[in-house]
């Protein structure tokens, strides 16, 4: 075999062995992990509802009191509110619910007072063509009389999970929180009720 041919064969063998070694022992460099920045989630539920802790007297005749239901919308623009409220029928009677002044002449979609089970279902909404409302104010007023003969000294009125608030541009409820209240029944005696002319209906 000519010397030149032998050298070519040896060269090919060396090149082949080198390529095999590179393919087996060369570790591919790992790419740096890509960090994807998630867009900041802006909470859409900004509205809070709170029951006043200070009932105001309405009339002497039925020992009737009124409790304000306050709403604060943040930057939500409210179109409707559904209140689901529980109370103790063994402590309160003559229970009723009326619209506050937060919505201007609202449509009453639902109003039901279950005196047996102590539950209020109440829903109101703006009228067609009216602008959605934002700010603070009274969304509803709960009227009641302390039940005569009850041995209870305090009672609570609470919001139920089905309480919801609808707002412009939102498909889900924008209710952030709903806070009930505890009423001191001892203070609500007929002797402490003021005459209607001197009533203070604000908190």
PDB file of C-alpha atoms in Angstrom:
ATOM      1  CA  UNK A   1       0.000   0.000   0.000  1.00  0.00           C
ATOM      2  CA  UNK A   2       1.468   3.368  -0.991  1.00  0.00           C
ATOM      3  CA  UNK A   3       2.625   5.583   1.874  1.00  0.00           C
ATOM      4  CA  UNK A   4       0.369   8.421   0.736  1.00  0.00           C
ATOM      5  CA  UNK A   5      -2.756   6.267   0.876  1.00  0.00           C
ATOM      6  CA  UNK A   6      -1.844   5.038   4.359  1.00  0.00           C
ATOM      7  CA  UNK A   7      -1.470   8.609   5.599  1.00  0.00           C
ATOM      8  CA  UNK A   8      -4.881   9.529   4.212  1.00  0.00           C
ATOM      9  CA  UNK A   9      -6.499   6.554   5.955  1.00  0.00           C
ATOM     10  CA  UNK A  10      -4.842   7.459   9.258  1.00  0.00           C
ATOM     11  CA  UNK A  11      -5.979  11.061   8.886  1.00  0.00           C
ATOM     12  CA  UNK A  12      -9.579   9.958   8.272  1.00  0.00           C
ATOM     13  CA  UNK A  13      -9.477   7.680  11.331  1.00  0.00           C
ATOM     14  CA  UNK A  14      -8.187  10.516  13.539  1.00  0.00           C
ATOM     15  CA  UNK A  15     -10.861  12.920  12.289  1.00  0.00           C
ATOM     16  CA  UNK A  16     -13.613  10.317  12.802  1.00  0.00           C
ATOM     17  CA  UNK A  17     -12.470   9.526  16.345  1.00  0.00           C
ATOM     18  CA  UNK A  18     -12.355  13.252  17.137  1.00  0.00           C
ATOM     19  CA  UNK A  19     -15.879  13.837  15.910  1.00  0.00           C
ATOM     20  CA  UNK A  20     -17.200  10.869  17.896  1.00  0.00           C
ATOM     21  CA  UNK A  21     -15.494  12.151  21.049  1.00  0.00           C
ATOM     22  CA  UNK A  22     -16.976  15.634  20.606  1.00  0.00           C
ATOM     23  CA  UNK A  23     -20.478  14.262  20.120  1.00  0.00           C
ATOM     24  CA  UNK A  24     -20.295  12.057  23.228  1.00  0.00           C
ATOM     25  CA  UNK A  25     -18.465  14.223  25.744  1.00  0.00           C
ATOM     26  CA  UNK A  26     -19.468  17.739  24.826  1.00  0.00           C
ATOM     27  CA  UNK A  27     -22.226  18.856  27.246  1.00  0.00           C
ATOM     28  CA  UNK A  28     -24.676  21.317  25.683  1.00  0.00           C
ATOM     29  CA  UNK A  29     -24.891  24.588  27.534  1.00  0.00           C
ATOM     30  CA  UNK A  30     -28.174  25.129  29.339  1.00  0.00           C
ATOM     31  CA  UNK A  31     -30.122  28.230  28.445  1.00  0.00           C
ATOM     32  CA  UNK A  32     -30.830  30.656  31.231  1.00  0.00           C
ATOM     33  CA  UNK A  33     -34.446  30.374  32.397  1.00  0.00           C
ATOM     34  CA  UNK A  34     -36.751  32.964  30.907  1.00  0.00           C
ATOM     35  CA  UNK A  35     -38.448  35.112  33.511  1.00  0.00           C
ATOM     36  CA  UNK A  36     -41.965  36.071  32.470  1.00  0.00           C
ATOM     37  CA  UNK A  37     -43.361  39.012  34.327  1.00  0.00           C
ATOM     38  CA  UNK A  38     -47.033  38.550  35.125  1.00  0.00           C
ATOM     39  CA  UNK A  39     -49.157  41.649  34.829  1.00  0.00           C
ATOM     40  CA  UNK A  40     -50.184  43.097  38.169  1.00  0.00           C
ATOM     41  CA  UNK A  41     -53.670  41.980  39.158  1.00  0.00           C
ATOM     42  CA  UNK A  42     -55.781  44.961  40.107  1.00  0.00           C
ATOM     43  CA  UNK A  43     -58.548  43.904  42.507  1.00  0.00           C
ATOM     44  CA  UNK A  44     -61.936  44.939  41.159  1.00  0.00           C
ATOM     45  CA  UNK A  45     -63.923  44.424  44.377  1.00  0.00           C
ATOM     46  CA  UNK A  46     -63.667  47.705  46.266  1.00  0.00           C
ATOM     47  CA  UNK A  47     -67.145  48.057  47.783  1.00  0.00           C
ATOM     48  CA  UNK A  48     -67.854  47.626  51.496  1.00  0.00           C
ATOM     49  CA  UNK A  49     -71.213  47.474  53.273  1.00  0.00           C
ATOM     50  CA  UNK A  50     -71.550  48.130  56.993  1.00  0.00           C
ATOM     51  CA  UNK A  51     -74.474  48.098  59.404  1.00  0.00           C
ATOM     52  CA  UNK A  52     -74.575  50.985  61.839  1.00  0.00           C
ATOM     53  CA  UNK A  53     -74.039  50.112  65.498  1.00  0.00           C
ATOM     54  CA  UNK A  54     -76.361  52.898  66.675  1.00  0.00           C
ATOM     55  CA  UNK A  55     -80.078  52.395  65.970  1.00  0.00           C
ATOM     56  CA  UNK A  56     -82.134  55.582  65.894  1.00  0.00           C
ATOM     57  CA  UNK A  57     -85.676  55.796  67.227  1.00  0.00           C
ATOM     58  CA  UNK A  58     -88.483  56.163  64.692  1.00  0.00           C
ATOM     59  CA  UNK A  59     -91.745  56.165  66.654  1.00  0.00           C
ATOM     60  CA  UNK A  60     -92.939  55.733  70.228  1.00  0.00           C
ATOM     61  CA  UNK A  61     -96.055  53.815  69.261  1.00  0.00           C
ATOM     62  CA  UNK A  62     -94.332  50.573  68.230  1.00  0.00           C
ATOM     63  CA  UNK A  63     -91.015  51.168  69.994  1.00  0.00           C
ATOM     64  CA  UNK A  64     -89.639  51.232  66.442  1.00  0.00           C
ATOM     65  CA  UNK A  65     -85.990  51.753  65.564  1.00  0.00           C
ATOM     66  CA  UNK A  66     -84.078  52.275  62.319  1.00  0.00           C
ATOM     67  CA  UNK A  67     -80.631  50.947  61.491  1.00  0.00           C
ATOM     68  CA  UNK A  68     -78.602  52.453  58.651  1.00  0.00           C
ATOM     69  CA  UNK A  69     -76.880  50.225  56.090  1.00  0.00           C
ATOM     70  CA  UNK A  70     -73.884  52.174  54.822  1.00  0.00           C
ATOM     71  CA  UNK A  71     -72.121  51.560  51.502  1.00  0.00           C
ATOM     72  CA  UNK A  72     -68.686  52.731  50.377  1.00  0.00           C
ATOM     73  CA  UNK A  73     -67.865  51.959  46.741  1.00  0.00           C
ATOM     74  CA  UNK A  74     -64.249  53.023  46.300  1.00  0.00           C
ATOM     75  CA  UNK A  75     -63.848  53.445  42.547  1.00  0.00           C
ATOM     76  CA  UNK A  76     -66.630  50.964  41.723  1.00  0.00           C
ATOM     77  CA  UNK A  77     -69.653  52.425  39.931  1.00  0.00           C
ATOM     78  CA  UNK A  78     -72.683  50.711  41.403  1.00  0.00           C
ATOM     79  CA  UNK A  79     -75.744  49.642  39.413  1.00  0.00           C
ATOM     80  CA  UNK A  80     -77.483  47.235  41.832  1.00  0.00           C
ATOM     81  CA  UNK A  81     -77.236  45.818  45.347  1.00  0.00           C
ATOM     82  CA  UNK A  82     -78.624  42.588  46.794  1.00  0.00           C
ATOM     83  CA  UNK A  83     -78.731  42.340  50.584  1.00  0.00           C
ATOM     84  CA  UNK A  84     -79.219  38.991  52.303  1.00  0.00           C
ATOM     85  CA  UNK A  85     -79.474  39.576  56.043  1.00  0.00           C
ATOM     86  CA  UNK A  86     -80.107  37.350  59.045  1.00  0.00           C
ATOM     87  CA  UNK A  87     -81.519  38.371  62.425  1.00  0.00           C
ATOM     88  CA  UNK A  88     -82.951  36.662  65.501  1.00  0.00           C
ATOM     89  CA  UNK A  89     -86.778  36.627  65.383  1.00  0.00           C
ATOM     90  CA  UNK A  90     -86.733  35.886  69.124  1.00  0.00           C
ATOM     91  CA  UNK A  91     -85.183  39.311  69.686  1.00  0.00           C
ATOM     92  CA  UNK A  92     -86.631  41.550  66.953  1.00  0.00           C
ATOM     93  CA  UNK A  93     -90.114  42.033  65.515  1.00  0.00           C
ATOM     94  CA  UNK A  94     -91.904  44.441  63.116  1.00  0.00           C
ATOM     95  CA  UNK A  95     -88.894  44.074  60.822  1.00  0.00           C
ATOM     96  CA  UNK A  96     -88.915  46.005  57.548  1.00  0.00           C
ATOM     97  CA  UNK A  97     -86.335  47.294  55.068  1.00  0.00           C
ATOM     98  CA  UNK A  98     -86.487  50.488  53.022  1.00  0.00           C
ATOM     99  CA  UNK A  99     -84.197  52.094  50.436  1.00  0.00           C
ATOM    100  CA  UNK A 100     -81.650  54.638  51.627  1.00  0.00           C
ATOM    101  CA  UNK A 101     -80.650  57.748  49.719  1.00  0.00           C
ATOM    102  CA  UNK A 102     -77.542  56.377  47.983  1.00  0.00           C
ATOM    103  CA  UNK A 103     -79.457  55.374  44.832  1.00  0.00           C
ATOM    104  CA  UNK A 104     -81.912  57.942  43.507  1.00  0.00           C
ATOM    105  CA  UNK A 105     -85.433  56.454  43.466  1.00  0.00           C
ATOM    106  CA  UNK A 106     -84.187  52.888  42.816  1.00  0.00           C
ATOM    107  CA  UNK A 107     -86.171  50.002  41.391  1.00  0.00           C
ATOM    108  CA  UNK A 108     -86.985  47.408  44.073  1.00  0.00           C
ATOM    109  CA  UNK A 109     -86.261  44.060  42.433  1.00  0.00           C
ATOM    110  CA  UNK A 110     -86.811  41.921  45.522  1.00  0.00           C
ATOM    111  CA  UNK A 111     -88.165  42.489  48.999  1.00  0.00           C
ATOM    112  CA  UNK A 112     -88.942  39.661  51.379  1.00  0.00           C
ATOM    113  CA  UNK A 113     -88.883  39.628  55.173  1.00  0.00           C
ATOM    114  CA  UNK A 114     -89.126  36.113  56.616  1.00  0.00           C
ATOM    115  CA  UNK A 115     -90.181  36.805  60.197  1.00  0.00           C
ATOM    116  CA  UNK A 116     -90.319  33.113  61.088  1.00  0.00           C
ATOM    117  CA  UNK A 117     -86.715  32.324  60.130  1.00  0.00           C
ATOM    118  CA  UNK A 118     -85.289  35.802  60.624  1.00  0.00           C
ATOM    119  CA  UNK A 119     -84.115  36.579  57.110  1.00  0.00           C
ATOM    120  CA  UNK A 120     -84.301  39.663  54.901  1.00  0.00           C
ATOM    121  CA  UNK A 121     -83.873  39.439  51.114  1.00  0.00           C
ATOM    122  CA  UNK A 122     -83.700  42.819  49.428  1.00  0.00           C
ATOM    123  CA  UNK A 123     -82.448  43.905  46.003  1.00  0.00           C
ATOM    124  CA  UNK A 124     -82.518  47.352  44.414  1.00  0.00           C
ATOM    125  CA  UNK A 125     -81.097  48.780  41.185  1.00  0.00           C
ATOM    126  CA  UNK A 126     -80.754  52.024  39.266  1.00  0.00           C
ATOM    127  CA  UNK A 127     -83.362  52.725  36.620  1.00  0.00           C
ATOM    128  CA  UNK A 128     -82.658  52.286  32.925  1.00  0.00           C
ATOM    129  CA  UNK A 129     -80.830  55.328  31.630  1.00  0.00           C
ATOM    130  CA  UNK A 130     -79.540  56.389  35.032  1.00  0.00           C
ATOM    131  CA  UNK A 131     -75.807  56.712  35.598  1.00  0.00           C
ATOM    132  CA  UNK A 132     -74.025  54.234  37.852  1.00  0.00           C
ATOM    133  CA  UNK A 133     -73.264  55.615  41.315  1.00  0.00           C
ATOM    134  CA  UNK A 134     -70.063  55.774  43.340  1.00  0.00           C
ATOM    135  CA  UNK A 135     -69.199  57.225  46.733  1.00  0.00           C
ATOM    136  CA  UNK A 136     -70.535  56.765  50.254  1.00  0.00           C
ATOM    137  CA  UNK A 137     -74.063  56.767  51.619  1.00  0.00           C
ATOM    138  CA  UNK A 138     -77.020  54.846  52.975  1.00  0.00           C
ATOM    139  CA  UNK A 139     -78.057  51.983  50.702  1.00  0.00           C
ATOM    140  CA  UNK A 140     -80.918  50.800  52.938  1.00  0.00           C
ATOM    141  CA  UNK A 141     -82.563  51.249  56.334  1.00  0.00           C
ATOM    142  CA  UNK A 142     -83.673  48.327  58.489  1.00  0.00           C
ATOM    143  CA  UNK A 143     -86.585  49.019  60.833  1.00  0.00           C
ATOM    144  CA  UNK A 144     -87.406  46.828  63.836  1.00  0.00           C
ATOM    145  CA  UNK A 145     -88.846  46.719  67.328  1.00  0.00           C
ATOM    146  CA  UNK A 146     -87.277  44.841  70.240  1.00  0.00           C
ATOM    147  CA  UNK A 147     -89.495  41.859  71.057  1.00  0.00           C
ATOM    148  CA  UNK A 148     -91.321  42.437  74.330  1.00  0.00           C
ATOM    149  CA  UNK A 149     -90.801  39.753  76.958  1.00  0.00           C
ATOM    150  CA  UNK A 150     -87.457  38.632  75.518  1.00  0.00           C
ATOM    151  CA  UNK A 151     -84.736  37.869  78.059  1.00  0.00           C
ATOM    152  CA  UNK A 152     -81.990  38.657  75.548  1.00  0.00           C
ATOM    153  CA  UNK A 153     -79.729  41.603  76.283  1.00  0.00           C
ATOM    154  CA  UNK A 154     -77.967  41.724  72.900  1.00  0.00           C
ATOM    155  CA  UNK A 155     -78.687  40.499  69.396  1.00  0.00           C
ATOM    156  CA  UNK A 156     -76.804  40.485  66.117  1.00  0.00           C
ATOM    157  CA  UNK A 157     -77.763  41.320  62.548  1.00  0.00           C
ATOM    158  CA  UNK A 158     -75.447  39.808  59.955  1.00  0.00           C
ATOM    159  CA  UNK A 159     -74.975  39.673  56.197  1.00  0.00           C
ATOM    160  CA  UNK A 160     -75.228  36.309  54.449  1.00  0.00           C
ATOM    161  CA  UNK A 161     -72.907  35.066  51.655  1.00  0.00           C
ATOM    162  CA  UNK A 162     -75.473  35.811  48.932  1.00  0.00           C
ATOM    163  CA  UNK A 163     -75.086  39.552  49.525  1.00  0.00           C
ATOM    164  CA  UNK A 164     -73.818  41.015  46.233  1.00  0.00           C
ATOM    165  CA  UNK A 165     -73.053  44.321  44.550  1.00  0.00           C
ATOM    166  CA  UNK A 166     -73.188  44.853  40.777  1.00  0.00           C
ATOM    167  CA  UNK A 167     -71.073  47.513  39.117  1.00  0.00           C
ATOM    168  CA  UNK A 168     -70.565  49.026  35.695  1.00  0.00           C
ATOM    169  CA  UNK A 169     -68.041  47.096  33.593  1.00  0.00           C
ATOM    170  CA  UNK A 170     -67.875  44.106  35.955  1.00  0.00           C
ATOM    171  CA  UNK A 171     -69.453  40.687  35.492  1.00  0.00           C
ATOM    172  CA  UNK A 172     -68.818  39.578  39.094  1.00  0.00           C
ATOM    173  CA  UNK A 173     -69.864  41.039  42.413  1.00  0.00           C
ATOM    174  CA  UNK A 174     -67.646  43.929  43.495  1.00  0.00           C
ATOM    175  CA  UNK A 175     -68.422  43.427  47.186  1.00  0.00           C
ATOM    176  CA  UNK A 176     -65.189  43.378  49.177  1.00  0.00           C
ATOM    177  CA  UNK A 177     -66.691  42.965  52.643  1.00  0.00           C
ATOM    178  CA  UNK A 178     -69.992  43.207  54.506  1.00  0.00           C
ATOM    179  CA  UNK A 179     -69.946  43.850  58.244  1.00  0.00           C
ATOM    180  CA  UNK A 180     -72.928  43.204  60.495  1.00  0.00           C
ATOM    181  CA  UNK A 181     -73.583  44.639  63.929  1.00  0.00           C
ATOM    182  CA  UNK A 182     -74.496  43.799  67.523  1.00  0.00           C
ATOM    183  CA  UNK A 183     -77.403  45.657  69.112  1.00  0.00           C
ATOM    184  CA  UNK A 184     -77.614  46.378  72.828  1.00  0.00           C
ATOM    185  CA  UNK A 185     -81.265  45.626  73.579  1.00  0.00           C
ATOM    186  CA  UNK A 186     -81.031  46.943  77.120  1.00  0.00           C
ATOM    187  CA  UNK A 187     -80.608  50.467  75.762  1.00  0.00           C
ATOM    188  CA  UNK A 188     -83.641  50.133  73.494  1.00  0.00           C
ATOM    189  CA  UNK A 189     -86.340  50.480  76.134  1.00  0.00           C
ATOM    190  CA  UNK A 190     -89.524  52.513  75.539  1.00  0.00           C
ATOM    191  CA  UNK A 191     -88.399  55.016  78.168  1.00  0.00           C
ATOM    192  CA  UNK A 192     -85.318  55.986  76.153  1.00  0.00           C
ATOM    193  CA  UNK A 193     -87.073  56.668  72.850  1.00  0.00           C
ATOM    194  CA  UNK A 194     -87.076  60.301  71.763  1.00  0.00           C
ATOM    195  CA  UNK A 195     -90.087  61.965  70.240  1.00  0.00           C
ATOM    196  CA  UNK A 196     -90.148  61.957  66.396  1.00  0.00           C
ATOM    197  CA  UNK A 197     -89.535  65.711  66.253  1.00  0.00           C
ATOM    198  CA  UNK A 198     -86.160  65.349  67.957  1.00  0.00           C
ATOM    199  CA  UNK A 199     -84.917  62.257  66.147  1.00  0.00           C
ATOM    200  CA  UNK A 200     -81.438  62.139  64.710  1.00  0.00           C
ATOM    201  CA  UNK A 201     -81.412  59.817  61.693  1.00  0.00           C
ATOM    202  CA  UNK A 202     -77.728  60.179  60.937  1.00  0.00           C
ATOM    203  CA  UNK A 203     -74.933  58.167  62.512  1.00  0.00           C
TER     204      UNK A 203
END
